[in-house]
Short mmCIF file of C-alpha atoms in Angstrom, two decimals:
data_model
loop_
_atom_site.label_atom_id
_atom_site.label_comp_id
_atom_site.label_asym_id
_atom_site.label_seq_id
_atom_site.Cartn_x
_atom_site.Cartn_y
_atom_site.Cartn_z
CA MET A 168 0.04 0.26 0.01
CA VAL A 169 1.31 3.58 -0.91
CA LEU A 170 -0.14 6.22 1.31
CA ARG A 171 0.71 9.94 0.38
CA VAL A 172 -0.19 13.02 2.10
CA ARG A 173 -1.11 16.10 0.06
CA ASN A 174 -2.13 19.35 0.96
CA CYS A 175 -3.99 22.03 -0.98
CA PRO A 176 -2.71 24.55 -1.57
CA PHE A 177 0.49 23.22 -0.08
CA LEU A 178 2.09 19.92 0.60
CA ILE A 179 2.54 19.14 4.43
CA LEU A 180 3.55 15.31 4.63
CA ILE A 181 4.26 12.44 2.76
CA LEU A 182 3.67 8.86 4.12
CA ALA A 183 4.72 7.05 1.37
CA PRO A 184 6.38 3.49 1.47
CA LEU A 185 8.56 2.91 -1.64
CA PHE A 186 6.79 6.29 -3.32
CA LEU A 187 9.11 8.84 -4.86
CA LEU A 188 8.09 12.44 -3.90
CA SER A 189 9.34 14.00 -7.35
CA SER A 190 11.29 13.40 -10.12
CA HIS A 191 12.83 16.91 -9.65
CA VAL A 192 16.44 17.04 -8.43
CA PHE A 193 18.17 20.06 -7.50
CA ALA A 194 21.55 18.62 -5.86
CA GLN A 195 24.54 16.40 -7.03
CA ARG A 196 25.38 15.32 -3.61
CA ALA A 197 24.13 12.20 -1.77
CA LEU A 198 23.89 12.08 2.00
CA PRO A 199 23.37 8.25 2.63
CA PHE A 200 22.59 6.88 5.94
CA PRO A 201 25.99 6.18 7.98
CA PRO A 202 26.72 2.48 8.65
CA SER A 203 25.17 1.78 12.14
CA GLU A 204 27.74 1.62 15.10
CA ASP A 205 24.97 0.91 17.71
CA PRO A 206 24.95 -2.12 19.97
CA PRO A 207 22.54 -5.43 18.59
CA VAL A 208 18.82 -4.81 19.37
CA LEU A 209 17.59 -7.29 21.86
CA ALA A 210 15.93 -10.70 20.65
CA PRO A 211 11.79 -10.12 20.85
CA LYS A 212 11.65 -12.61 23.91
CA LEU A 213 14.21 -10.59 25.56
CA GLN A 214 12.57 -7.11 24.62
CA LYS A 215 9.47 -8.52 26.43
CA GLU A 216 11.32 -9.48 29.63
CA LEU A 217 12.84 -5.90 29.50
CA GLY A 218 9.27 -4.49 29.26
CA LYS A 219 7.98 -6.68 32.23
CA ALA A 220 10.80 -5.38 34.33
CA LEU A 221 9.99 -1.70 33.21
CA GLU A 222 6.11 -2.35 34.14
CA ALA A 223 7.02 -3.86 37.51
CA LEU A 224 9.23 -0.84 38.23
CA ARG A 225 6.23 1.44 37.41
CA ALA A 226 4.12 -0.71 39.92
CA ASP A 227 6.84 -0.22 42.47
CA LYS A 228 7.47 -3.98 42.51
CA PRO A 229 11.27 -3.98 42.79
CA ALA A 230 11.35 -7.81 43.35
CA GLU A 231 9.48 -8.76 40.09
CA ALA A 232 11.59 -6.27 38.24
CA ARG A 233 14.64 -7.57 39.59
CA SER A 234 13.62 -11.10 38.42
CA HIS A 235 13.23 -9.88 34.69
CA LEU A 236 16.16 -7.58 34.76
CA ASP A 237 18.31 -10.84 35.85
CA THR A 238 16.72 -12.74 33.15
CA VAL A 239 17.81 -10.04 30.30
CA TYR A 240 21.30 -9.51 31.72
CA ARG A 241 22.31 -13.18 31.71
CA SER A 242 21.91 -13.18 27.91
CA ALA A 243 22.60 -9.78 27.20
CA PRO A 244 25.05 -8.10 30.02
CA ASN A 245 25.96 -5.07 27.46
CA ASP A 246 22.36 -3.87 26.55
CA ALA A 247 21.97 -0.37 27.57
CA ASP A 248 18.39 -0.15 28.32
CA ALA A 249 18.95 -3.20 30.88
CA ASN A 250 21.99 -1.42 32.36
CA PHE A 251 19.71 1.45 32.71
CA LEU A 252 16.83 0.01 34.27
CA PHE A 253 19.22 -2.04 36.61
CA GLY A 254 20.48 1.40 37.76
CA ILE A 255 16.73 2.70 38.45
CA TYR A 256 16.31 -0.46 40.29
CA SER A 257 19.22 0.30 42.44
CA ALA A 258 18.18 3.91 42.99
CA GLU A 259 14.78 2.61 44.24
CA MET A 260 16.42 0.55 46.64
CA ASN A 261 18.40 3.16 47.61
CA ASP A 262 21.60 1.65 46.61
CA TRP A 263 23.08 4.92 44.94
CA VAL A 264 26.49 3.29 44.43
CA HIS A 265 25.34 0.51 41.89
CA ALA A 266 22.95 2.97 40.72
CA LYS A 267 25.61 5.43 39.19
CA SER A 268 28.01 2.29 38.40
CA TYR A 269 25.24 1.11 35.97
CA TRP A 270 24.58 4.30 34.59
CA GLU A 271 28.21 5.03 33.97
CA ARG A 272 28.21 1.57 32.35
CA VAL A 273 25.55 2.57 30.08
CA LEU A 274 27.51 5.68 28.87
CA VAL A 275 30.31 3.32 28.03
CA LEU A 276 28.01 1.47 25.66
CA ALA A 277 26.04 4.40 24.29
CA PRO A 278 27.66 7.69 25.28
CA LYS A 279 24.43 9.76 24.14
CA HIS A 280 21.64 7.57 26.24
CA LEU A 281 19.80 10.87 27.38
CA ASN A 282 18.38 9.26 30.47
CA ALA A 283 21.59 7.66 31.69
CA LEU A 284 23.05 11.42 31.59
CA LEU A 285 20.09 12.83 33.30
CA SER A 286 20.27 9.96 36.07
CA LEU A 287 23.99 10.63 36.80
CA GLY A 288 23.13 14.32 36.70
CA GLU A 289 20.35 13.69 39.24
CA ALA A 290 22.50 11.42 41.43
CA LEU A 291 25.23 14.21 41.75
CA LEU A 292 22.69 16.93 42.59
CA ARG A 293 21.49 14.66 45.47
CA GLU A 294 25.25 14.54 46.74
CA ASN A 295 25.27 18.41 46.01
CA LYS A 296 27.98 18.19 43.49
CA SER A 297 26.07 20.63 41.40
CA ALA A 298 29.08 21.51 39.16
CA ASP A 299 29.77 17.84 38.34
CA ALA A 300 26.19 17.26 37.73
CA ALA A 301 26.20 20.24 35.26
CA GLN A 302 28.62 18.30 33.10
CA TYR A 303 26.33 15.43 32.64
CA LEU A 304 23.46 17.49 32.08
CA ASN A 305 25.26 19.78 29.40
CA ARG A 306 26.29 16.16 27.48
CA ALA A 307 22.17 15.64 27.73
CA LEU A 308 21.59 18.88 26.19
CA GLU A 309 23.87 18.49 23.36
CA THR A 310 22.33 15.05 23.09
CA GLU A 311 18.89 16.48 22.71
CA PRO A 312 18.46 20.14 23.15
CA THR A 313 14.71 20.02 23.09
CA SER A 314 14.36 17.92 26.17
CA TRP A 315 12.45 19.45 28.81
CA ARG A 316 13.39 17.03 31.41
CA THR A 317 17.26 18.34 30.62
CA HIS A 318 16.32 21.95 30.91
CA ALA A 319 14.58 21.40 34.50
CA ALA A 320 17.60 19.47 35.62
CA LEU A 321 19.87 22.36 34.77
CA ALA A 322 17.67 24.89 35.96
CA ASP A 323 18.05 22.93 39.45
CA ALA A 324 21.78 22.93 39.03
CA CYS A 325 22.36 26.41 38.24
CA LEU A 326 20.28 27.63 40.82
CA ARG A 327 22.46 25.55 43.26
CA GLU A 328 25.44 27.14 41.79
CA GLY A 329 24.16 30.82 42.09
CA LEU A 330 23.80 31.19 38.29
CA LEU A 331 20.19 32.69 38.79
CA ASP A 332 19.94 33.78 35.18
CA GLU A 333 21.02 30.69 33.60
CA SER A 334 18.44 29.00 36.14
CA ILE A 335 15.59 31.21 34.78
CA GLU A 336 16.58 30.61 31.51
CA HIS A 337 16.50 26.73 31.67
CA ALA A 338 13.19 26.45 33.69
CA GLU A 339 11.40 28.94 31.57
CA ARG A 340 12.43 26.78 28.39
CA ALA A 341 11.73 23.32 30.05
CA LEU A 342 8.08 25.01 30.66
CA GLU A 343 7.71 26.23 27.12
CA LEU A 344 8.90 22.46 25.99
CA GLY A 345 7.21 20.54 28.43
CA HIS A 346 3.93 22.48 29.17
CA CYS A 347 1.97 20.60 32.15
CA GLN A 348 4.91 17.87 32.38
CA ALA A 349 7.38 20.30 33.34
CA GLY A 350 5.63 21.80 36.06
CA ILE A 351 7.66 20.23 38.75
CA VAL A 352 10.30 23.00 37.95
CA GLN A 353 8.22 25.89 39.10
CA PRO A 354 9.49 25.76 42.50
CA VAL A 355 12.83 25.97 41.34
CA LEU A 356 11.80 28.72 38.95
CA ALA A 357 10.24 30.48 42.03
CA ARG A 358 13.06 30.11 44.21
CA ALA A 359 15.53 31.53 41.22
CA PHE A 360 13.24 34.38 40.76
CA HIS A 361 13.00 35.31 44.55
CA LEU A 362 16.74 35.42 44.71
CA HIS A 363 16.99 37.46 41.88
CA GLY A 364 14.88 39.92 43.70
CA ASP A 365 11.47 39.55 41.50
CA GLN A 366 9.16 38.56 44.45
CA GLU A 367 6.06 39.06 42.43
CA ARG A 368 6.98 36.76 39.79
CA ALA A 369 8.02 34.21 42.44
CA ILE A 370 4.79 34.34 43.94
CA GLN A 371 2.88 34.06 40.68
CA VAL A 372 4.93 30.93 39.69
CA LEU A 373 4.08 29.09 42.93
CA GLN A 374 0.68 30.04 42.95
CA ALA A 375 0.24 28.30 39.49
CA TYR A 376 2.21 25.49 40.42
CA LEU A 377 0.07 24.99 43.75
CA GLN A 378 -3.21 24.92 41.46
CA ASP A 379 -2.20 21.72 40.24
CA HIS A 380 -0.28 20.28 42.98
CA PRO A 381 -2.33 21.55 46.26
CA THR A 382 -0.82 18.74 48.30
CA ASP A 383 2.72 19.67 47.89
CA ALA A 384 3.51 20.74 51.50
CA ALA A 385 6.90 21.91 50.61
CA ALA A 386 5.67 24.40 47.76
CA THR A 387 3.02 25.49 50.21
CA LYS A 388 5.66 26.55 53.01
CA GLN A 389 7.74 28.07 50.12
CA LEU A 390 4.98 30.30 49.21
CA GLU A 391 3.86 31.11 52.85
CA ASN A 392 7.53 32.11 53.31
CA LEU A 393 7.71 34.32 50.02
CA GLN A 394 4.33 36.28 50.79
CA ALA A 395 5.74 36.77 54.34
CA PHE A 396 9.43 37.95 53.28
CA LEU A 397 9.80 41.64 52.98
CA GLY A 398 13.34 43.27 52.15
CA PRO A 399 15.62 42.97 49.49
CA VAL A 400 17.67 39.65 48.66
CA ASP A 401 21.43 39.67 48.49
CA ASN A 402 22.94 37.97 45.30
CA PRO A 403 23.82 34.46 46.26
CA SER A 404 27.60 33.21 45.66
CA PRO A 405 27.67 29.85 44.44
CA GLY A 406 26.96 27.12 47.23
CA THR A 407 24.51 29.55 49.20
CA ALA A 408 21.54 29.41 46.71
CA SER A 409 21.47 25.87 47.55
CA ALA A 410 21.39 26.17 51.13
CA SER A 411 17.87 26.23 51.68
CA LEU A 412 17.08 23.75 48.74
CA SER A 413 16.07 20.21 49.36
CA SER A 414 18.90 17.81 48.24
CA GLU A 415 15.78 16.04 46.32
CA PRO A 416 16.74 17.28 42.53
CA ALA A 417 13.97 18.74 40.43
CA VAL A 418 13.76 15.30 38.19
CA ALA A 419 13.90 12.13 40.02
CA ALA A 420 15.35 9.27 38.42
CA SER A 421 11.79 7.44 38.41
CA ALA A 422 10.37 10.25 35.98
CA LEU A 423 12.93 8.82 33.61
CA LEU A 424 11.29 5.56 33.23
CA PRO A 425 10.07 5.23 29.62
CA SER A 426 6.26 6.04 29.28
CA ASN A 427 3.91 7.62 27.30
CA TRP A 428 6.14 8.48 24.17
CA LEU A 429 3.43 11.15 22.69
CA PRO A 430 3.75 14.79 24.07
CA PRO A 431 0.52 15.74 25.89
CA ASP A 432 -2.35 16.46 23.59
CA ILE A 433 -2.82 20.33 22.65
CA ASP A 434 -6.17 20.03 24.60
CA GLU A 435 -4.84 18.24 27.46
CA ARG A 436 -4.06 21.86 29.37
CA VAL A 437 -3.55 25.30 28.59
CA PRO A 438 -0.11 26.35 28.97
CA PRO A 439 0.36 29.15 31.59
CA VAL A 440 0.35 32.84 30.66
CA GLU A 441 0.95 36.23 32.62
CA PRO A 442 -2.06 37.02 34.47
CA GLY A 443 -3.81 40.27 33.60
CA VAL A 444 -2.33 40.79 30.43
CA ALA A 445 -4.94 41.73 27.87
CA CYS A 446 -4.53 40.59 24.03
CA ASN A 447 -5.72 42.19 21.35
CA LEU A 448 -6.78 39.18 18.92
CA GLU A 449 -7.29 40.98 15.84
CA GLU A 450 -4.18 42.87 16.20
CA VAL A 451 -2.10 39.85 16.58
CA ILE A 452 -3.65 37.88 13.56
CA GLU A 453 -3.17 41.11 11.28
CA LYS A 454 0.30 41.81 12.09
CA SER A 455 1.47 38.17 12.15
CA GLY A 456 -0.63 37.82 8.97
CA LYS A 457 1.44 40.60 7.39
CA ARG A 458 4.82 38.94 8.32
CA ILE A 459 3.90 35.96 6.34
CA GLN A 460 2.96 37.72 3.42
CA GLU A 461 6.28 39.45 3.70
CA PHE A 462 8.18 36.25 3.93
CA VAL A 463 6.11 34.87 0.79
CA ALA A 464 7.02 38.20 -1.16
CA ASN A 465 10.58 38.06 -0.41
CA VAL A 466 11.38 34.51 -0.96
CA ASP A 467 11.03 32.38 -4.30
CA GLN A 468 13.23 29.01 -3.54
CA PHE A 469 15.59 28.59 -0.51
CA THR A 470 17.71 25.69 0.14
CA ALA A 471 19.04 24.17 3.44
CA THR A 472 20.88 21.07 4.93
CA GLU A 473 18.21 18.99 6.58
CA ALA A 474 19.74 16.68 9.28
CA VAL A 475 17.26 13.99 10.71
CA THR A 476 17.23 11.72 13.68
CA HIS A 477 14.91 8.86 13.80
CA GLU A 478 13.74 6.58 16.93
CA SER A 479 11.40 3.59 16.57
CA ILE A 480 9.27 3.43 19.92
CA ASN A 481 8.18 -0.21 21.07
CA LYS A 482 5.36 -0.99 22.94
CA TRP A 483 6.82 -0.45 26.19
CA GLY A 484 8.03 2.82 25.46
CA PHE A 485 11.55 1.97 24.66
CA ALA A 486 13.50 3.80 21.63
CA SER A 487 15.32 2.10 18.99
CA ASN A 488 18.90 2.99 18.12
CA PRO A 489 18.50 6.45 16.55
CA ILE A 490 19.28 6.49 12.71
CA ARG A 491 20.99 9.70 11.60
CA PHE A 492 20.71 11.11 7.95
CA LYS A 493 21.13 14.23 6.31
CA PHE A 494 19.70 15.65 3.04
CA ASP A 495 19.83 18.59 0.80
CA TYR A 496 16.67 20.16 0.86
CA LEU A 497 14.84 22.92 -1.25
CA VAL A 498 11.48 24.88 -0.72
CA SER A 499 9.87 26.74 -3.62
CA ILE A 500 6.92 29.40 -2.55
CA LYS A 501 4.74 30.62 -5.34
CA GLN A 502 1.78 32.69 -5.18
CA ASN A 503 -0.59 32.83 -8.17
CA ARG A 504 -2.94 35.80 -9.71
CA LEU A 505 -5.50 34.73 -6.95
CA GLY A 506 -3.41 34.99 -4.15
CA LEU A 507 -3.22 31.40 -3.37
CA LEU A 508 0.05 29.71 -2.61
CA THR A 509 1.86 26.46 -3.88
CA VAL A 510 4.78 25.21 -1.48
CA ASP A 511 6.83 22.51 -3.24
CA GLU A 512 9.50 20.65 -1.23
CA TYR A 513 12.42 18.71 -2.84
CA ARG A 514 15.18 16.54 -1.57
CA ASP A 515 18.69 15.68 -3.41
CA ALA A 516 18.54 13.14 -6.18
CA HIS A 517 19.14 10.02 -4.31
CA TYR A 518 15.93 10.81 -1.95
CA VAL A 519 13.33 8.30 -2.01
CA PRO A 520 10.86 7.72 1.04
CA ALA A 521 11.74 4.10 1.17
CA ARG A 522 15.18 5.27 2.37
CA PHE A 523 13.58 6.89 5.52
CA PRO A 524 13.15 4.39 8.38
CA ASP A 525 9.57 2.78 7.94
CA GLY A 526 9.28 4.22 4.53
CA ILE A 527 7.80 7.26 5.80
CA ALA A 528 9.06 10.57 4.82
CA THR A 529 8.15 13.90 6.63
CA THR A 530 7.89 17.23 4.52
CA GLY A 531 5.87 20.31 4.79
CA LEU A 532 7.45 21.56 8.08
CA PRO A 533 8.36 24.98 6.85
CA ALA A 534 4.70 25.36 5.47
CA LEU A 535 2.83 25.33 8.82
CA VAL A 536 3.03 28.77 9.42
CA LEU A 537 1.02 29.62 6.54
CA ILE A 538 -2.11 28.68 8.83
CA PHE A 539 -1.89 32.44 9.46
CA HIS A 540 -1.37 33.91 6.03
CA PRO A 541 -4.54 36.17 5.42
CA HIS A 542 -5.89 33.60 2.72
CA TYR A 543 -6.00 30.54 4.96
CA VAL A 544 -6.39 32.10 8.84
CA GLN A 545 -10.15 32.26 8.30
CA ASN A 546 -10.37 28.66 7.87
CA PHE A 547 -9.48 28.27 11.62
CA LYS A 548 -10.96 29.21 14.75
CA ILE A 549 -8.22 31.42 16.64
CA SER A 550 -7.93 32.56 20.27
CA CYS A 551 -5.29 34.36 21.92
CA GLU A 552 -4.92 32.66 25.63
CA GLY A 553 -2.68 35.45 26.96
CA LEU A 554 1.34 36.70 26.95
CA ALA A 555 3.43 33.64 27.59
CA ARG A 556 6.93 33.41 27.04
CA SER A 557 8.93 31.60 24.06
CA LYS A 558 12.72 31.70 23.61
CA GLY A 559 13.31 33.99 26.34
CA GLY A 560 11.21 36.89 25.35
CA PRO A 561 7.22 37.57 25.51
CA ALA A 562 4.99 35.88 23.24
CA TRP A 563 1.30 35.78 22.51
CA GLN A 564 -0.15 32.47 23.01
CA MET A 565 -2.82 31.53 20.15
CA TYR A 566 -4.85 28.37 20.07
CA PHE A 567 -6.26 27.45 16.50
CA ARG A 568 -8.39 24.75 15.19
CA GLN A 569 -9.73 23.80 12.05
CA ARG A 570 -13.70 25.38 11.40
CA PRO A 571 -15.62 22.43 10.47
CA ASP A 572 -17.74 24.86 8.09
CA LYS A 573 -14.48 26.10 6.03
CA PRO A 574 -12.53 24.21 3.63
CA ASN A 575 -9.81 21.89 5.07
CA THR A 576 -6.76 23.35 2.79
CA ILE A 577 -4.19 22.25 4.95
CA ARG A 578 -3.49 18.34 4.94
CA THR A 579 -4.90 15.28 3.26
CA TYR A 580 -4.11 11.56 3.02
CA GLN A 581 -4.24 9.70 -0.01
CA ILE A 582 -3.69 5.84 -0.98
CA GLY A 583 -2.08 5.53 -3.88
CA ALA A 584 -1.81 7.94 -6.86
CA GLU A 585 -5.60 7.54 -7.78
CA GLY A 586 -6.87 6.52 -4.25
CA GLN A 587 -9.20 8.39 -2.18
CA ALA A 588 -8.25 11.15 -0.29
CA TYR A 589 -8.71 11.77 3.49
CA PRO A 590 -8.63 15.35 4.86
CA VAL A 591 -7.19 15.76 8.20
CA ALA A 592 -8.25 18.50 10.51
CA LEU A 593 -5.61 20.09 12.68
CA LYS A 594 -5.50 22.00 16.09
CA GLY A 595 -2.70 23.78 17.45
CA ARG A 596 -0.83 26.55 19.23
CA ALA A 597 1.44 29.09 17.91
CA TRP A 598 3.78 31.40 19.85
CA ILE A 599 4.14 34.66 18.22
CA ALA A 600 6.77 37.25 19.55
CA ALA A 601 4.79 40.27 21.31
CA ASP A 602 7.23 42.69 19.49
CA SER A 603 8.10 41.52 16.08
CA PHE A 604 4.72 39.36 15.20
CA GLN A 605 6.98 36.77 14.00
CA ILE A 606 5.99 33.11 14.60
CA VAL A 607 8.55 31.60 17.04
CA ARG A 608 7.02 28.09 17.65
CA LEU A 609 4.25 26.20 16.41
CA GLU A 610 2.54 22.62 17.38
CA THR A 611 0.09 20.79 15.96
CA ASP A 612 -2.26 17.68 16.71
CA LEU A 613 -4.90 15.57 14.71
CA ILE A 614 -8.33 17.00 15.66
CA ASP A 615 -9.45 13.35 15.33
CA PRO A 616 -7.44 10.07 14.57
CA LEU A 617 -8.38 8.42 11.15
CA PRO A 618 -9.07 4.87 11.55
CA GLN A 619 -9.77 3.97 7.92
CA ILE A 620 -5.73 4.51 7.34
CA ARG A 621 -5.10 3.56 10.77
CA LEU A 622 -3.52 7.00 11.80
CA VAL A 623 -3.50 7.41 15.45
CA ALA A 624 -1.48 10.42 16.00
CA ASP A 625 0.60 12.74 14.41
CA HIS A 626 1.97 15.77 16.54
CA ALA A 627 4.53 18.18 15.31
CA ALA A 628 6.33 20.90 16.98
CA ILE A 629 8.39 23.61 14.97
CA GLU A 630 10.81 26.20 16.26
CA TYR A 631 11.70 29.30 13.96
CA GLY A 632 14.45 31.70 14.06
CA PRO A 633 15.88 34.78 11.98
CA VAL A 634 18.18 33.70 9.27
CA HIS A 635 20.19 36.48 7.71
CA PHE A 636 21.03 36.72 3.96
CA GLN A 637 23.76 39.16 3.51
CA SER A 638 23.61 39.59 -0.30
CA ARG A 639 20.03 40.85 -0.21
CA ASN A 640 20.45 42.49 3.32
CA LEU A 641 17.40 40.40 4.05
CA ASP A 642 15.93 38.58 7.36
CA MET A 643 13.69 35.77 7.00
CA TRP A 644 12.24 33.59 9.73
CA LEU A 645 12.65 30.08 9.08
CA PRO A 646 12.34 26.37 10.83
CA GLN A 647 15.36 25.90 13.10
CA ASN A 648 14.29 22.66 14.61
CA ALA A 649 11.42 20.20 14.52
CA GLU A 650 9.75 17.44 16.46
CA VAL A 651 7.41 14.95 14.79
CA HIS A 652 5.52 11.90 16.52
CA TYR A 653 3.05 9.81 14.63
CA ASP A 654 1.45 6.56 15.04
CA TRP A 655 0.64 4.98 11.66
CA ARG A 656 -0.70 1.46 11.11
CA GLY A 657 1.09 0.58 14.70
CA ARG A 658 4.59 2.26 13.86
CA ARG A 659 5.11 4.51 16.62
CA SER A 660 8.00 6.81 15.75
CA HIS A 661 9.94 10.08 16.98
CA ARG A 662 11.87 12.39 14.38
CA ARG A 663 14.02 15.44 14.90
CA HIS A 664 14.56 17.56 11.90
CA ASN A 665 17.63 20.29 12.20
CA PHE A 666 17.77 22.84 9.46
CA ARG A 667 20.94 24.60 8.77
CA ASN A 668 23.09 26.23 6.20
CA TYR A 669 20.29 28.27 4.65
CA LEU A 670 20.74 29.78 1.07
CA LEU A 671 18.35 31.55 -1.16
CA PHE A 672 18.39 30.04 -4.52
CA SER A 673 20.45 32.92 -6.18
CA VAL A 674 23.02 33.07 -3.02
CA GLU A 675 26.18 31.23 -2.95
CA ASP A 676 27.48 32.14 0.52
CA LYS A 677 26.08 29.81 2.86
CA GLN A 678 24.53 31.68 5.54
CA ARG A 679 24.19 30.57 9.34
CA ILE A 680 20.85 30.56 11.55
CA SER A 681 21.38 33.20 14.20
CA ALA A 682 20.05 33.22 17.83
CA PRO A 683 16.92 34.87 18.04
CA GLN A 684 17.26 38.31 19.62
CA ALA A 685 15.29 38.27 23.29
CA ALA A 686 12.30 40.38 22.85
CA GLY A 687 11.68 43.46 24.88
CA PRO A 688 8.71 43.55 27.36
CA ALA A 689 5.34 43.99 25.74
CA LYS A 690 3.88 47.45 25.93
#
């Protein structure tokens, strides 16, 4: 079966086993999959035993977990996930010496094992060795820059070192990426704000946290102390910030057990916004739409290098060994006389979807911002939820949802070249910079699954940043990173896309994506 996903007026996603996206090419250079040097995958029987060990650890049944882990370890002592779970088991038994030993072994077997890096950081935070912990946590950040848990742990480590600005930055980034899941970092953020002298924001953060965690006695006491506190706060030196902190780290090792592989659904909870800040919905839609029109007017074609990391997720939540590959990538945007847009995407001459893991190719990520283009925004019900923070600056948090009474022009799934097309309605959030009205982050989910083609989930999160093209003295906001999670025909996958080395089609000099400027306060 060939499944293709087409969009009118532009292409968003292709799920097409053995399907060639386009016969057009724009590059002569092939960037093939590198040979894998990862350890072999466990046999199905041992995978099942490892899954049972995981379920036992989640159910707080350590003896049962140990039995299953022993079975796996006898046959596969060099399996990274088995060693990681043995570390979790040891930590649950309060045997931190052996726990650290197992996690250190994991990093010998798999140096970029995210959860092992986080677990070792957590263990060192317990020992109040925050500087040592930060070394592992920074390695975790290099491995997966969009891990909210890593940012939360770094916020804790930085706070203990007295690095208040860095602690606030990491805590806010954790909340931006993890939303409700990252709520555990809010007491750390409140402490950092308090030591920074911002009592009002510290109180606001704790009040928001306690709305969802009313039984947290430590946070309740922290809020009472803040509300009773009067007077200036001295800037802490390294080590003094941790004096009043619990040795319990913000992210416990048990929280790192593989669980629900999908991020929370868009409708699960509204991310927090600044209290009492009014939002002018019409202004935000109008000015962000103008920014997108400027983008369309300024660009005909652009190229980039696209790096992709793919992980398949099994039924217990364990990720496969990551597959990494690169493509040369081109996007062409055309506007016809009626003002409608056509966005076409091409990868290099050796690209076929069959070369993607599972034979499923992800395309169309740059085009999702066109949801806010004046020609298409009317097809969505849009609300402004308030002022949030994105990439360190204030941003209007916008919720959108496909209107049932309007044409679905964003996404359709089609089986075969002549098969039936299935329109897919999207919902999501966008964060639009309060000063420039550029879209800095966008997340989407399906409104409903498509049982006809066994499409259960399709979650995308894209972050945008400014690219400066020197020859035209032109700045355009283009994708920097994207995360895609999907569940199609029982295949559950997680992909990270990274876009670099942007070029306008007529420009020869490579351009580098610059870090977004911190936006000023909203007025």
